[in-house]
Amino acid sequence: MCPGTIGKRRGAISYDSEDQTALYIRMLDVRVRSQVGFEPERRGSHPYLYVDFRTLHSRPEAARPVSARNVRRLLSFQRYLHSSRFFHGIPANNPLGYILDDDFTGQAKLMLQKVGNWNFDIFLFDRLTNGNSLVNLTFHLFNTYGLIELFQLDMVKLRRFLVMIQEDYHCQNPYHNAVHAADVTQAMYCYLQEPKLAETLTSCDLLLGLLAAATHDLDHPGVNQPFLIKTDHYLAALYKNSSVLENHHWKSAVGLLRESDLLSHLPTEDRLNMEERLGSLILATDISRQNDYLSEFRTHLDKGDLCLTNGGHRHFILQMALKCADICNPCRPWKLSKQWSEKVTEEFFHQGDIERKHNLEVTPLCDRQSNSVANIQIGFMAYVVEPLFVEWSRFSDTRLSQTMMSHLSLNKQGWNEGRDKQEASSSRASEEQRTPATKDSNSKVLPQGSKGS
């Protein structure tokens, strides 16, 4: 139960053995009242029916009885394993050195020395850290900025918090997983290092910027908002079909902050203010509101009235920085950008396959029968990415911005050439299929003609 809440909760877990595609967890007789007036969201804690979409990626198994104890063990095993390994036996005289040295190989440490480089390979870093890229990178950045000392954070609580974040991303998702969160966090760090931001951002801005990047897609189910709405998922009803996923990411992040007690030593008013600001940043990543933010950004730049000594303006720039970090893949070097493009398309197509399987209207973007990676990326770059980064480059005309725009142009060219080759190959294949039929037809007609004459 989170800090500031009192009451009792009796929980029960029910399992529908006839439906092998979903695990239902239901909390019964929930009695909680909050002293602070805000309830964070934690997976499995709602008095609503919960469907774990991660099971959509798994294969059906034979029906078997499942006890409440076994279900709890299944859901908590990974977290218990990590916490046991990470937190026992930490020497009091050098806890920071122990935490860093426990997981880092020499190569991973060398990579972190260049964590501010735009060509940072998050896939390689994830392999070098044995799948712990989000934990290790975010911890390193907190340490780099001195946030642990500035906010008097308990390092064990911080590590536990970061482990819980990483585990609450679904590794089954091809794209919206912990590696994506680590990539966005690294990109956010690059933007925080830009001169206009580095000279004006406060330590609280830095803390919230990194937290928002790390948690911006927390517990993402691997399907989009329209899917949740048309399947009557409880989250769609809970958030009234508005920024459904973003609200869920935010409330889940707040739940982990409170569960870990990371900020429990701060005054209640300050803590609640930070939670609200965190939500404002995460909600800004809602792609359906892209034009609203872009229009406001463009208006500020046209008027030249952005003043980063103003707290509201700094927060708005943090929102824009997070939006850029979230969709910056097309601005990465081709080797990295291409991998991300293939992963996000795989996730789209997986949703389309589910929709087709269950006789739902297939989302056009998710239809593998009428779409390709190249077509999706070309449209995404032209209508979403380029307009945003053009304005960001106006705001921060630096070498990094020039590098990103250069990669964007080259990647657009690469996908266009790939699409042209694919279309040419398809055209040749169609022509080759027609040609034998014509020859067969002629071979039959000619002898008949000669015989008739």
PDB file of N, CA, C and O in Angstrom, residues 434-450:
ATOM      1  N   ARG A 434       3.580 -13.617 -65.989  1.00  0.00           N
ATOM      2  CA  ARG A 434       2.713 -13.484 -67.161  1.00  0.00           C
ATOM      3  C   ARG A 434       3.360 -14.037 -68.412  1.00  0.00           C
ATOM      4  O   ARG A 434       2.713 -14.590 -69.278  1.00  0.00           O
ATOM      5  N   THR A 435       4.682 -13.924 -68.546  1.00  0.00           N
ATOM      6  CA  THR A 435       5.392 -14.313 -69.770  1.00  0.00           C
ATOM      7  C   THR A 435       5.232 -15.798 -70.104  1.00  0.00           C
ATOM      8  O   THR A 435       4.906 -16.146 -71.239  1.00  0.00           O
ATOM      9  N   PRO A 436       5.435 -16.746 -69.202  1.00  0.00           N
ATOM     10  CA  PRO A 436       5.249 -18.168 -69.544  1.00  0.00           C
ATOM     11  C   PRO A 436       3.846 -18.470 -70.024  1.00  0.00           C
ATOM     12  O   PRO A 436       3.653 -19.280 -70.918  1.00  0.00           O
ATOM     13  N   ALA A 437       2.868 -17.826 -69.466  1.00  0.00           N
ATOM     14  CA  ALA A 437       1.490 -18.065 -69.887  1.00  0.00           C
ATOM     15  C   ALA A 437       1.297 -17.654 -71.335  1.00  0.00           C
ATOM     16  O   ALA A 437       0.613 -18.328 -72.112  1.00  0.00           O
ATOM     17  N   THR A 438       1.944 -16.543 -71.738  1.00  0.00           N
ATOM     18  CA  THR A 438       1.827 -16.078 -73.120  1.00  0.00           C
ATOM     19  C   THR A 438       2.486 -17.059 -74.076  1.00  0.00           C
ATOM     20  O   THR A 438       1.954 -17.389 -75.132  1.00  0.00           O
ATOM     21  N   LYS A 439       3.688 -17.558 -73.668  1.00  0.00           N
ATOM     22  CA  LYS A 439       4.398 -18.511 -74.527  1.00  0.00           C
ATOM     23  C   LYS A 439       3.606 -19.798 -74.703  1.00  0.00           C
ATOM     24  O   LYS A 439       3.498 -20.346 -75.782  1.00  0.00           O
ATOM     25  N   ASP A 440       3.024 -20.278 -73.629  1.00  0.00           N
ATOM     26  CA  ASP A 440       2.233 -21.504 -73.709  1.00  0.00           C
ATOM     27  C   ASP A 440       1.037 -21.309 -74.623  1.00  0.00           C
ATOM     28  O   ASP A 440       0.691 -22.182 -75.418  1.00  0.00           O
ATOM     29  N   SER A 441       0.449 -20.142 -74.530  1.00  0.00           N
ATOM     30  CA  SER A 441      -0.718 -19.855 -75.364  1.00  0.00           C
ATOM     31  C   SER A 441      -0.328 -19.831 -76.827  1.00  0.00           C
ATOM     32  O   SER A 441      -1.005 -20.384 -77.685  1.00  0.00           O
ATOM     33  N   ASN A 442       0.814 -19.194 -77.158  1.00  0.00           N
ATOM     34  CA  ASN A 442       1.266 -19.109 -78.552  1.00  0.00           C
ATOM     35  C   ASN A 442       1.632 -20.491 -79.099  1.00  0.00           C
ATOM     36  O   ASN A 442       1.367 -20.802 -80.255  1.00  0.00           O
ATOM     37  N   SER A 443       2.238 -21.325 -78.274  1.00  0.00           N
ATOM     38  CA  SER A 443       2.644 -22.643 -78.758  1.00  0.00           C
ATOM     39  C   SER A 443       1.453 -23.503 -79.132  1.00  0.00           C
ATOM     40  O   SER A 443       1.562 -24.389 -79.955  1.00  0.00           O
ATOM     41  N   LYS A 444       0.332 -23.214 -78.499  1.00  0.00           N
ATOM     42  CA  LYS A 444      -0.854 -23.981 -78.843  1.00  0.00           C
ATOM     43  C   LYS A 444      -1.571 -23.398 -80.056  1.00  0.00           C
ATOM     44  O   LYS A 444      -2.127 -24.107 -80.874  1.00  0.00           O
ATOM     45  N   VAL A 445      -1.524 -22.111 -80.246  1.00  0.00           N
ATOM     46  CA  VAL A 445      -2.266 -21.463 -81.331  1.00  0.00           C
ATOM     47  C   VAL A 445      -1.587 -21.671 -82.668  1.00  0.00           C
ATOM     48  O   VAL A 445      -2.235 -21.949 -83.665  1.00  0.00           O
ATOM     49  N   LEU A 446      -0.258 -21.562 -82.710  1.00  0.00           N
ATOM     50  CA  LEU A 446       0.441 -21.635 -83.979  1.00  0.00           C
ATOM     51  C   LEU A 446       0.242 -22.963 -84.712  1.00  0.00           C
ATOM     52  O   LEU A 446      -0.075 -22.996 -85.895  1.00  0.00           O
ATOM     53  N   PRO A 447       0.394 -24.088 -84.052  1.00  0.00           N
ATOM     54  CA  PRO A 447       0.172 -25.351 -84.780  1.00  0.00           C
ATOM     55  C   PRO A 447      -1.264 -25.485 -85.267  1.00  0.00           C
ATOM     56  O   PRO A 447      -1.485 -25.984 -86.370  1.00  0.00           O
ATOM     57  N   GLN A 448      -2.203 -24.980 -84.469  1.00  0.00           N
ATOM     58  CA  GLN A 448      -3.564 -25.059 -84.901  1.00  0.00           C
ATOM     59  C   GLN A 448      -3.789 -24.235 -86.166  1.00  0.00           C
ATOM     60  O   GLN A 448      -4.458 -24.637 -87.095  1.00  0.00           O
ATOM     61  N   GLY A 449      -3.130 -23.073 -86.213  1.00  0.00           N
ATOM     62  CA  GLY A 449      -3.271 -22.197 -87.380  1.00  0.00           C
ATOM     63  C   GLY A 449      -2.680 -22.857 -88.628  1.00  0.00           C
ATOM     64  O   GLY A 449      -3.234 -22.792 -89.707  1.00  0.00           O
ATOM     65  N   SER A 450      -1.490 -23.463 -88.480  1.00  0.00           N
ATOM     66  CA  SER A 450      -0.830 -24.075 -89.621  1.00  0.00           C
ATOM     67  C   SER A 450      -1.615 -25.284 -90.131  1.00  0.00           C
ATOM     68  O   SER A 450      -1.679 -25.549 -91.320  1.00  0.00           O
TER      69      SER A 450
END
